[in-house]
mmCIF file of C-alpha atoms and ligand atoms in Angstrom:
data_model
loop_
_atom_site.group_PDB
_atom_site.id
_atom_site.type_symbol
_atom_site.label_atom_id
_atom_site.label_comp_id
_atom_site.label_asym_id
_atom_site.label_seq_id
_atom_site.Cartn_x
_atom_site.Cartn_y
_atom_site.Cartn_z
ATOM 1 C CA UNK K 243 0.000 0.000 0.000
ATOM 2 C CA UNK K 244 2.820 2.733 0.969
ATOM 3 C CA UNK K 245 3.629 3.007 -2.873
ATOM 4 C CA UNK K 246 0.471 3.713 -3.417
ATOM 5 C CA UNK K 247 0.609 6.446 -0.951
ATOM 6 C CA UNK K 248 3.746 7.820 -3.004
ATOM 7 C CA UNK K 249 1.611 7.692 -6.417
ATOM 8 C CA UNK K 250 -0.854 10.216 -4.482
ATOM 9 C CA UNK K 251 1.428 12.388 -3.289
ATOM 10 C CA UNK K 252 3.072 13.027 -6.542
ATOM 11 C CA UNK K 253 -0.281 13.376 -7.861
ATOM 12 C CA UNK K 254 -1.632 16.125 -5.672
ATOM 13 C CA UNK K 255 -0.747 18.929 -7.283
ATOM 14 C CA UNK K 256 -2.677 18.033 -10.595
ATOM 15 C CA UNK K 257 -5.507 16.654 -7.837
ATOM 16 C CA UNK K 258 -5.385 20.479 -6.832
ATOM 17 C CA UNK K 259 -5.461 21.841 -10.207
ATOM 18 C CA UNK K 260 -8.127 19.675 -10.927
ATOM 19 C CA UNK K 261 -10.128 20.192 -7.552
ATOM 20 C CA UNK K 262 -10.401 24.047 -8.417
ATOM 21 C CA UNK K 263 -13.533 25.455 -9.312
ATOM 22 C CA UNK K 264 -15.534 22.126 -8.798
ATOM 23 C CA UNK K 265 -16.922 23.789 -5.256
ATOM 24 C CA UNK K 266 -18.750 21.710 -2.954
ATOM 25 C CA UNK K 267 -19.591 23.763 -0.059
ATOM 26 C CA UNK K 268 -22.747 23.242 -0.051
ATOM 27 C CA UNK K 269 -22.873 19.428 -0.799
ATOM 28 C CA UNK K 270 -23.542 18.544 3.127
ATOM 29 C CA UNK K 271 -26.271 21.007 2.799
ATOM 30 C CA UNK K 272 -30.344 19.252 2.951
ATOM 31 C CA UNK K 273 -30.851 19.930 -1.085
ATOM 32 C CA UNK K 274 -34.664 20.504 0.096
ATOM 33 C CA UNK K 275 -36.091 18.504 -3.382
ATOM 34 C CA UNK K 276 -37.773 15.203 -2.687
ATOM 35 C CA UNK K 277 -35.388 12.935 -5.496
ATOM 36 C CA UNK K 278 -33.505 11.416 -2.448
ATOM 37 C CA UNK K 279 -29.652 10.749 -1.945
ATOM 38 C CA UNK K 280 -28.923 9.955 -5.568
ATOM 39 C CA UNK K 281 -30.009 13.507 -6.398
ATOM 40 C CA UNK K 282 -27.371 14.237 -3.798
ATOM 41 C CA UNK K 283 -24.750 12.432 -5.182
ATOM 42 C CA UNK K 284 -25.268 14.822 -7.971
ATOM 43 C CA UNK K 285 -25.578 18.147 -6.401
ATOM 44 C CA UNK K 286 -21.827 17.008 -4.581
ATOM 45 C CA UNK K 287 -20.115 16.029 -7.428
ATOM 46 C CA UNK K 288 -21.989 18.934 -9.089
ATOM 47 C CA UNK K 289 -23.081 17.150 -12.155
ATOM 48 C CA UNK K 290 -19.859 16.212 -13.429
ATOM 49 C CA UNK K 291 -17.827 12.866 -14.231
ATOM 50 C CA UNK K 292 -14.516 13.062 -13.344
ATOM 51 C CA UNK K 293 -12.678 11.804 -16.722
ATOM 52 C CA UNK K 294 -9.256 11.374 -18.284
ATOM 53 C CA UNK K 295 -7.281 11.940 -21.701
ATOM 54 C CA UNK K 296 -9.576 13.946 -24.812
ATOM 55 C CA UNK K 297 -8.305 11.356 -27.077
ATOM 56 C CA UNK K 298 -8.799 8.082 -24.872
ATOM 57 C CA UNK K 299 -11.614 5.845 -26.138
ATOM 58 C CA UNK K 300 -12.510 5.737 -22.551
ATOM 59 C CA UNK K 301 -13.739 9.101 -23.229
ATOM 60 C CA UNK K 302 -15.668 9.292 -26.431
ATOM 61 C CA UNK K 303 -17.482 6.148 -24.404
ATOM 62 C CA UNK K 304 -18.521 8.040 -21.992
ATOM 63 C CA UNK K 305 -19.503 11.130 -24.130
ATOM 64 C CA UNK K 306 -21.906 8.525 -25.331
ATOM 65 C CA UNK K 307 -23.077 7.517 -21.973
ATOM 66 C CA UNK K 308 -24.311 11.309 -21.061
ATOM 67 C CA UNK K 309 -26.054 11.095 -24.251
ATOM 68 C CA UNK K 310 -27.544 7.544 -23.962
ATOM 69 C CA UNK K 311 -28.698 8.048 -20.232
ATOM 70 C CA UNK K 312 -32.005 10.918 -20.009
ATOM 71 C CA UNK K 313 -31.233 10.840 -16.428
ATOM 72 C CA UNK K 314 -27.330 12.239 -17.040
ATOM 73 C CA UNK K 315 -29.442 15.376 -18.503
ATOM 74 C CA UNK K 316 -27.516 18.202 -17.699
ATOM 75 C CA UNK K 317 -24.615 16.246 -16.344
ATOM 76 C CA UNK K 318 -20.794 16.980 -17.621
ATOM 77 C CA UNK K 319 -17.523 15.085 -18.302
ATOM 78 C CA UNK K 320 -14.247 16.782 -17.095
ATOM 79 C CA UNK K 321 -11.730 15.906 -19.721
ATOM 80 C CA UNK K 322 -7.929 16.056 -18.063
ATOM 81 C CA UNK K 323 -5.411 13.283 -17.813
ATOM 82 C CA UNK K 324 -5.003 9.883 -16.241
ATOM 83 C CA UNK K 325 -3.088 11.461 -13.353
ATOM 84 C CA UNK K 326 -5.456 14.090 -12.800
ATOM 85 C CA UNK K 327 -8.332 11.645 -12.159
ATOM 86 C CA UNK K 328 -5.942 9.277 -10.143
ATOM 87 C CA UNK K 329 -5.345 12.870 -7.743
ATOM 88 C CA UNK K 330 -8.559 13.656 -7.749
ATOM 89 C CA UNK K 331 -9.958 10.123 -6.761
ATOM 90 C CA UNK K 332 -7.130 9.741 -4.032
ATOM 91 C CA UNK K 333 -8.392 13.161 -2.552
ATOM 92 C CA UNK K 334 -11.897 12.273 -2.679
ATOM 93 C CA UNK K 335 -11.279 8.764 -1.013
ATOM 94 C CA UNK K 336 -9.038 10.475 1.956
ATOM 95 C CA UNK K 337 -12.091 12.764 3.032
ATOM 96 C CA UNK K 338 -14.935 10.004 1.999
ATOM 97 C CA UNK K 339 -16.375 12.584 -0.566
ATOM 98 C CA UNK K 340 -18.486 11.469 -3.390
ATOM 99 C CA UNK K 341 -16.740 11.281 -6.341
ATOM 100 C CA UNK K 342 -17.589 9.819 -10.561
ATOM 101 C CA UNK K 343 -14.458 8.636 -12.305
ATOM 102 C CA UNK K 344 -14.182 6.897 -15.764
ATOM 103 C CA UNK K 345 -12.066 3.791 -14.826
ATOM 104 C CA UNK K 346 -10.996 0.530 -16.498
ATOM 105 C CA UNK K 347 -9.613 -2.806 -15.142
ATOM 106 C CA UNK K 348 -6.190 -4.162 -15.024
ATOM 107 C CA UNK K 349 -5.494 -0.949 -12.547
ATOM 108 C CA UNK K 350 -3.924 -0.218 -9.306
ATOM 109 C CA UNK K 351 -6.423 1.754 -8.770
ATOM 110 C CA UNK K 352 -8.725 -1.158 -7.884
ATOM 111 C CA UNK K 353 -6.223 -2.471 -5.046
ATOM 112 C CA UNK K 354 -5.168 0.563 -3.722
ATOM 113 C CA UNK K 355 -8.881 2.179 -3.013
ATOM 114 C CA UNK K 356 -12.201 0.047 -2.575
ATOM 115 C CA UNK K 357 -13.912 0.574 -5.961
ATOM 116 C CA UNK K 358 -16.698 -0.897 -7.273
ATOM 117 C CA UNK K 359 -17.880 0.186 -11.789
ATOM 118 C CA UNK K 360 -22.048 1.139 -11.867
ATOM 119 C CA UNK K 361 -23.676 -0.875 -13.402
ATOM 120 C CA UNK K 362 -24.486 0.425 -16.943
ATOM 121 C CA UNK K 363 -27.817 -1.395 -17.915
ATOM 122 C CA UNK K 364 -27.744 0.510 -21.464
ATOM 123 C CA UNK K 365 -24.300 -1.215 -21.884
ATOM 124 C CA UNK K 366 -22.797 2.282 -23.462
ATOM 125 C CA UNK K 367 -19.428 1.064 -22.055
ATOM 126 C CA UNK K 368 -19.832 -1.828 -23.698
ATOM 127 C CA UNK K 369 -19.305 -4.951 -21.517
ATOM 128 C CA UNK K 370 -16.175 -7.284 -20.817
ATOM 129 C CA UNK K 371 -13.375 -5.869 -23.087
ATOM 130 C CA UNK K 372 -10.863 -7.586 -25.182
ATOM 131 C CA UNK K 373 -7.168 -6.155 -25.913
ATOM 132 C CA UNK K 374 -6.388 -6.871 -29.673
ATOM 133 C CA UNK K 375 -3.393 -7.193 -31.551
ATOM 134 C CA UNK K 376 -3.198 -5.444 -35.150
ATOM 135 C CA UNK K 377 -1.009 -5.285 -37.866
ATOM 136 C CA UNK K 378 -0.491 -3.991 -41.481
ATOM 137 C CA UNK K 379 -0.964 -5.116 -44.150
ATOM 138 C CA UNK K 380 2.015 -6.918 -45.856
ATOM 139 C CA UNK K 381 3.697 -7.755 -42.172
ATOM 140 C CA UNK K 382 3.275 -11.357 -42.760
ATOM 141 C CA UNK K 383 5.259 -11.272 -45.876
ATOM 142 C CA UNK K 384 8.134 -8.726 -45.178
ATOM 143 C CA UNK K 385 8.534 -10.143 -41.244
ATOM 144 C CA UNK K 386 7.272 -13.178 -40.766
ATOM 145 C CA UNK K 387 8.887 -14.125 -37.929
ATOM 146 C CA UNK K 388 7.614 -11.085 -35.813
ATOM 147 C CA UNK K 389 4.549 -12.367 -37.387
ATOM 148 C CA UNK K 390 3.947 -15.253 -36.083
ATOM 149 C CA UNK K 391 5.201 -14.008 -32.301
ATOM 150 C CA UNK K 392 2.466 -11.119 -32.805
ATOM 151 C CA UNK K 393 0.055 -13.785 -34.003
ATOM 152 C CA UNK K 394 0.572 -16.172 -30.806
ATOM 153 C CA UNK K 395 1.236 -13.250 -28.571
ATOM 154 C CA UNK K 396 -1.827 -13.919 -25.665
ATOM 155 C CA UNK K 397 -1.676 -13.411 -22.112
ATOM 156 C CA UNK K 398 -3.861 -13.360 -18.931
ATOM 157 C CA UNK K 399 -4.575 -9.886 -16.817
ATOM 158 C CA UNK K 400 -2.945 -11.068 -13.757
ATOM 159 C CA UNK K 401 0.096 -11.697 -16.001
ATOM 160 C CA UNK K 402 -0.394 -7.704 -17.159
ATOM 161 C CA UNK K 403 -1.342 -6.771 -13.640
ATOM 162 C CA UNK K 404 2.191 -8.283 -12.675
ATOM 163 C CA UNK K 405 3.881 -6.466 -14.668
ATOM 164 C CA UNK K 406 1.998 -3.200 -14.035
ATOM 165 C CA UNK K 407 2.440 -3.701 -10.463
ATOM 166 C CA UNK K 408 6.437 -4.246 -10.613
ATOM 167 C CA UNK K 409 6.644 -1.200 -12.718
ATOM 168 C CA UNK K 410 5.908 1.048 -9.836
ATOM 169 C CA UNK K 411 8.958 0.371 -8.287
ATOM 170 C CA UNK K 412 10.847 -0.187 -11.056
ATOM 171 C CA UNK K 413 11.210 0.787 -15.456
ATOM 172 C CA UNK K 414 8.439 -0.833 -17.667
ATOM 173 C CA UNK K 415 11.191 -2.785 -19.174
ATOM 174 C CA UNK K 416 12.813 -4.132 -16.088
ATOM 175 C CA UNK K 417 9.176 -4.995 -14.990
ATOM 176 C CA UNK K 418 8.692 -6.757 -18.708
ATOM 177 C CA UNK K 419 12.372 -8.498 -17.833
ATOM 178 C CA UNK K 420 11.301 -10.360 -14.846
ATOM 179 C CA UNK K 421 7.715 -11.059 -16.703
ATOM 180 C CA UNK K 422 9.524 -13.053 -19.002
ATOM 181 C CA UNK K 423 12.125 -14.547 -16.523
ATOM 182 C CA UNK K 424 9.006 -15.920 -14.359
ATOM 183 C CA UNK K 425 7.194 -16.885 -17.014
ATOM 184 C CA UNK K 426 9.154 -19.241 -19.634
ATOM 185 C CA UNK K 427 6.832 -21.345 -20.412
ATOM 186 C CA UNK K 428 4.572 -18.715 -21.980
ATOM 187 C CA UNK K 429 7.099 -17.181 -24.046
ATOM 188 C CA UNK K 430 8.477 -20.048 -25.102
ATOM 189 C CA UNK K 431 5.041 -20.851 -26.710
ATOM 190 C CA UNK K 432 4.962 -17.839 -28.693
ATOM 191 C CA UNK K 433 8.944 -18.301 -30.105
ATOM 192 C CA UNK K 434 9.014 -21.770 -30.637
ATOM 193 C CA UNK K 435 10.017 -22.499 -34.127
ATOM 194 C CA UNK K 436 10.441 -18.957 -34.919
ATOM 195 C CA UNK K 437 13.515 -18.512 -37.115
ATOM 196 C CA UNK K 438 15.903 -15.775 -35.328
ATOM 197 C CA UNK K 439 16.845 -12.172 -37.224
ATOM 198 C CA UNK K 440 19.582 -10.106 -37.217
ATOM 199 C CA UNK K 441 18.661 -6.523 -36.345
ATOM 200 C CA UNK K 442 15.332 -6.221 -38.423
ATOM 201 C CA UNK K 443 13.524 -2.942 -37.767
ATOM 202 C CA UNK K 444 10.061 -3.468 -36.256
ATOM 203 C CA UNK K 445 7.776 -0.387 -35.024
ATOM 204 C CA UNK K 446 5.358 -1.102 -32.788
ATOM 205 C CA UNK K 447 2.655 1.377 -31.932
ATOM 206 C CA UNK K 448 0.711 2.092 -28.652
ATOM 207 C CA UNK K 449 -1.091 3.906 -25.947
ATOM 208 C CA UNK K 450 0.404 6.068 -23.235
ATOM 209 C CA UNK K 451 -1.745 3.586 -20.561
ATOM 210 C CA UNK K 452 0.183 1.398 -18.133
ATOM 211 C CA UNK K 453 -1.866 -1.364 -19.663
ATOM 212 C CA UNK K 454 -0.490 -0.905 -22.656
ATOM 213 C CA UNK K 455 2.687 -0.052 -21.560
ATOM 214 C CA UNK K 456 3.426 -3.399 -20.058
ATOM 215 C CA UNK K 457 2.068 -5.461 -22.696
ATOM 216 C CA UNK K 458 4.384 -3.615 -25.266
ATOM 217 C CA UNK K 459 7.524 -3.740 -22.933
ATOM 218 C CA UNK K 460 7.121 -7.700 -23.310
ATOM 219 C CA UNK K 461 6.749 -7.928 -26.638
ATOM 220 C CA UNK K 462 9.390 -5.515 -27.072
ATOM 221 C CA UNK K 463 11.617 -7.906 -24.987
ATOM 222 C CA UNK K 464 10.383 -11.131 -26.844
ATOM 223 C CA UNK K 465 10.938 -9.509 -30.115
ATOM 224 C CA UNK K 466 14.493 -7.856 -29.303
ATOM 225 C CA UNK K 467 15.642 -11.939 -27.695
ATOM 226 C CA UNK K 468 14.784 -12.730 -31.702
ATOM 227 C CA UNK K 469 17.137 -10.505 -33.123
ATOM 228 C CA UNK K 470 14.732 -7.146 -33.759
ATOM 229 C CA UNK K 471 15.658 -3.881 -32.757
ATOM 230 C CA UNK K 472 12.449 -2.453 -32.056
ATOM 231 C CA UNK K 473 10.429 0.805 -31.322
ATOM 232 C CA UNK K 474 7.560 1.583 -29.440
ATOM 233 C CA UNK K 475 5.633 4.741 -29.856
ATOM 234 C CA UNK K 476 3.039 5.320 -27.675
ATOM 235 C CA UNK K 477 -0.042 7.728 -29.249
ATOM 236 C CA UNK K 478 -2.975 8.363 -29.093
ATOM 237 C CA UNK K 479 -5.671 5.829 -29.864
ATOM 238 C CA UNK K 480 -6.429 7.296 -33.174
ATOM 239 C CA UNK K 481 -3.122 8.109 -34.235
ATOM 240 C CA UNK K 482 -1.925 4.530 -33.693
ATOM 241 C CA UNK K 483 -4.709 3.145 -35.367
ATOM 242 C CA UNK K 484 -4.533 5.759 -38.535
ATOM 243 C CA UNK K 485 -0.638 4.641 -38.183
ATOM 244 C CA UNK K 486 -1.055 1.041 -38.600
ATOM 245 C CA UNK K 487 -3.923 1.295 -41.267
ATOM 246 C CA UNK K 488 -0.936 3.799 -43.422
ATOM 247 C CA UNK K 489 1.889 1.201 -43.022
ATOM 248 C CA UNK K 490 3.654 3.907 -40.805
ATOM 249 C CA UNK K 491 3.866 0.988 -37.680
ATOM 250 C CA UNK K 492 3.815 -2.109 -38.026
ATOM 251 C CA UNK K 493 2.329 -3.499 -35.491
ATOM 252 C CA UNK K 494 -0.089 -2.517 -32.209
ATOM 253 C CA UNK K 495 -0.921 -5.191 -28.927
ATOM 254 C CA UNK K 496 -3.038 -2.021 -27.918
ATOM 255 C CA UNK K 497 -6.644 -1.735 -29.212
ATOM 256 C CA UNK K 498 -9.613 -2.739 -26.897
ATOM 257 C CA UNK K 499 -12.316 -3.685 -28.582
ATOM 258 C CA UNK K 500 -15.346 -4.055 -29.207
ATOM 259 C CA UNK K 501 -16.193 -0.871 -27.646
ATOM 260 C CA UNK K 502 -13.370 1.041 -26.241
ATOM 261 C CA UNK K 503 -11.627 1.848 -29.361
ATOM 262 C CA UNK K 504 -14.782 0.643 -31.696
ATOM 263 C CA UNK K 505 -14.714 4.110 -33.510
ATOM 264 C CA UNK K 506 -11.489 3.756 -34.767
ATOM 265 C CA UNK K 507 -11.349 0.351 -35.477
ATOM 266 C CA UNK K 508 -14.568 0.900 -37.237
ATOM 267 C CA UNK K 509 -12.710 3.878 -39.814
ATOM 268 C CA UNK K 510 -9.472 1.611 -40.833
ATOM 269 C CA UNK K 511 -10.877 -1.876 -40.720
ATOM 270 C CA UNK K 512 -10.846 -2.728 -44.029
ATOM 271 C CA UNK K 513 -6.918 -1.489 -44.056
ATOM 272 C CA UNK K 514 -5.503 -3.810 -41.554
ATOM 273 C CA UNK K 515 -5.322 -7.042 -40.072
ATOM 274 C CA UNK K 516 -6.901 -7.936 -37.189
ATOM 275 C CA UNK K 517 -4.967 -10.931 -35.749
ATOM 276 C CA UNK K 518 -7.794 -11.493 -32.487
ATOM 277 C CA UNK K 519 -7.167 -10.726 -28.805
ATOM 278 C CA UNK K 520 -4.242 -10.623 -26.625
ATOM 279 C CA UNK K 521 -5.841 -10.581 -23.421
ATOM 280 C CA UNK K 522 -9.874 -11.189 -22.537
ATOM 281 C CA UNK K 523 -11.819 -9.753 -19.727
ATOM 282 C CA UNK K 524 -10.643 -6.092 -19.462
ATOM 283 C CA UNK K 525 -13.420 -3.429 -18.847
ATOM 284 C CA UNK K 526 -13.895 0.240 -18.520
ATOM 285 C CA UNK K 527 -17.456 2.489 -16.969
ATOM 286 C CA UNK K 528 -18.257 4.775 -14.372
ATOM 287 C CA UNK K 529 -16.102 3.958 -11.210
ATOM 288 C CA UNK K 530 -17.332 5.461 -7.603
ATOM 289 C CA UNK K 531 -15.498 4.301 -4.039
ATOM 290 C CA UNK K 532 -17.433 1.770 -2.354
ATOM 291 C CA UNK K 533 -18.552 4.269 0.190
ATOM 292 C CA UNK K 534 -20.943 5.750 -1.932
ATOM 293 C CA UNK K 535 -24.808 4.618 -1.953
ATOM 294 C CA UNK K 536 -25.178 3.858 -5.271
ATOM 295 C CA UNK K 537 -25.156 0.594 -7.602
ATOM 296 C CA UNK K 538 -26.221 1.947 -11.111
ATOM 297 C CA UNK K 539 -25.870 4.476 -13.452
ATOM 298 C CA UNK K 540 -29.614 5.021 -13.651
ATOM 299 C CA UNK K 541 -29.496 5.818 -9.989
ATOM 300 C CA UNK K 542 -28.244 8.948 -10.658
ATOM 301 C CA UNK K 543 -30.577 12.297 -10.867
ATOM 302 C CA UNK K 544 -30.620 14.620 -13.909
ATOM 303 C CA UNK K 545 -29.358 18.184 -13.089
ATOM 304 C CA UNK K 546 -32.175 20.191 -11.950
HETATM 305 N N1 PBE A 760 -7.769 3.021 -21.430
HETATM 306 C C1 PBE A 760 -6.651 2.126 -21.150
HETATM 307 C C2 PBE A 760 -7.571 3.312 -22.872
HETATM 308 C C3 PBE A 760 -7.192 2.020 -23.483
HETATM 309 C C4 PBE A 760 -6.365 1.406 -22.417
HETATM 310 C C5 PBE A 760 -8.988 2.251 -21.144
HETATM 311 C C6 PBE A 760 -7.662 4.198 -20.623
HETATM 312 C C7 PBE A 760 -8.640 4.111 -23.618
HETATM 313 O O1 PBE A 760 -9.639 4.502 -23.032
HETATM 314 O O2 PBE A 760 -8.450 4.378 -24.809
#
């Protein structure tokens, strides 16, 4: 837990930024209307959903969620970064104040604070996510050895939780290192009968998430142990998808689909190729801390 503690600190200055101008005085005030504590929850957070990156699919998702849900009428999303929500959530959780965060699983989040996602009966989040791997067109034929490693390339979440949970203490890639050491058997799955190459260029493209960020420190690894000398980019979502449908990267172990990144995928489809998921079970919705007296996104009252 302490290094959890540490993540907060460091994060309390963009928790601060992000804090400002969101007043809650009056949220322990008796609202005096009759809709009960859900319309509460509301008046506290004052209508808004406290969100991350513009370009994260995480966040056109729930732009579609305020428009799906009548009773989100009147309700915002506050658009700032991954470490601005983290500040603001670890703020909110030290004073037990109400707070709405757009949040995803594998994340520390969920072990360092007692979350819980509402449920989302209009399934605009979609449901249980998948993490896909996509390349270009032509890969097969001008690397086939990276390839085939891409094509096999499948892992569990506790084996990405792992990695994202070493990597607080120490570099993605160190983090990816001992992955691999722990876990031969895997790896050797995904190499076996894979002729070696000597110093091939390979770009891989991704996502500035720590989910994404572990998954392409492996592969990195893997592919650099077969003789590639490989570079990961991380973008955003639609730049990484734009750059694999242009031949630009080569490969990405980044997209979630269906939903998260559905948009995108959607636009350069026909462009790439889709070789199926990495990892099963992920998901993303509206996060609260267990505290909090609600259960589903319909609970929530429109803003009077
Ligand atoms: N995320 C993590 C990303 C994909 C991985 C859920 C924040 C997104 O929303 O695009």
């Amino acid at each position: 837990m302490v290094k959890f503690k540490s993540i907060g600190i460091t994060l309390g200055l963009s928790a601060a930024l992000l804090l400002t101008g969101c007043g809650s005085e009056d949220s322990n005030q008796e609202s005096g209307n009759s809709a009960g504590k859900s319309a509460n929850i509301g008046e506290q957070v004052d209508y808004t959903i406290t969100g991350i990156e513009p370009g994260a699919g995480t966040t056109e998702l729930a732009h579609n969620t305020l428009e799906g849900y009548e009773n989100l009428e009147g309700w915002e999303l506050l658009e700032s970064s991954t470490a601005g929500m983290l500040g603001a959530l670890e703020e909110a959780v030290k004073s037990e104040e109400p707070i709405i965060l757009t949040g995803w699983t594998p994340h520390w989040m969920f072990s360092a604070y007692d979350l819980k996602f509402l449920e989302d009966p209009k399934g605009t989040f979609g449901g249980s996510e998948n993490v896909n791997t996509i390349v270009r067109k032509g890969l097969e034929e001008d690397m086939p050895s990276a390839y085939t490693i891409l094509d096999r390339f499948y892992w569990e979440p506790a084996d990405m939780e792992a990695v994202m949970f070493d990597a607080q203490e120490v570099s993605f890639e160190e983090a990816a290192a001992k992955w691999i050491e722990a876990n031969p058997d895997k790896v050797a799955e995904w190499v076996e009968g894979v002729e070696k190459v000597e110093g091939e260029e390979i770009e891989l493209v991704s996502t500035p998430w720590d989910t994404e960020r572990a998954s392409s420190s492996v592969v990195k690894a893997v592919l650099e142990e077969q003789g590639y000398k490989v570079t990961v980019t991380p973008v955003d979502p639609a730049i990484m998808f734009q750059a694999i449908a242009t031949g630009e990267g080569d490969a990405t172990v980044a997209p979630w689909l269906p939903s998260t990144h559905a948009s995108f995928y959607e636009k350069h489809k026909e462009d790439m190729i889709d070789l199926g998921e990495n990892l099963k079970g992920t998901q993303i919705g509206l996060v609260v801390p267990a505290y909090m007296d609600i259960d589903s996104i319909e609970d929530l009252q429109p803003k009077e």
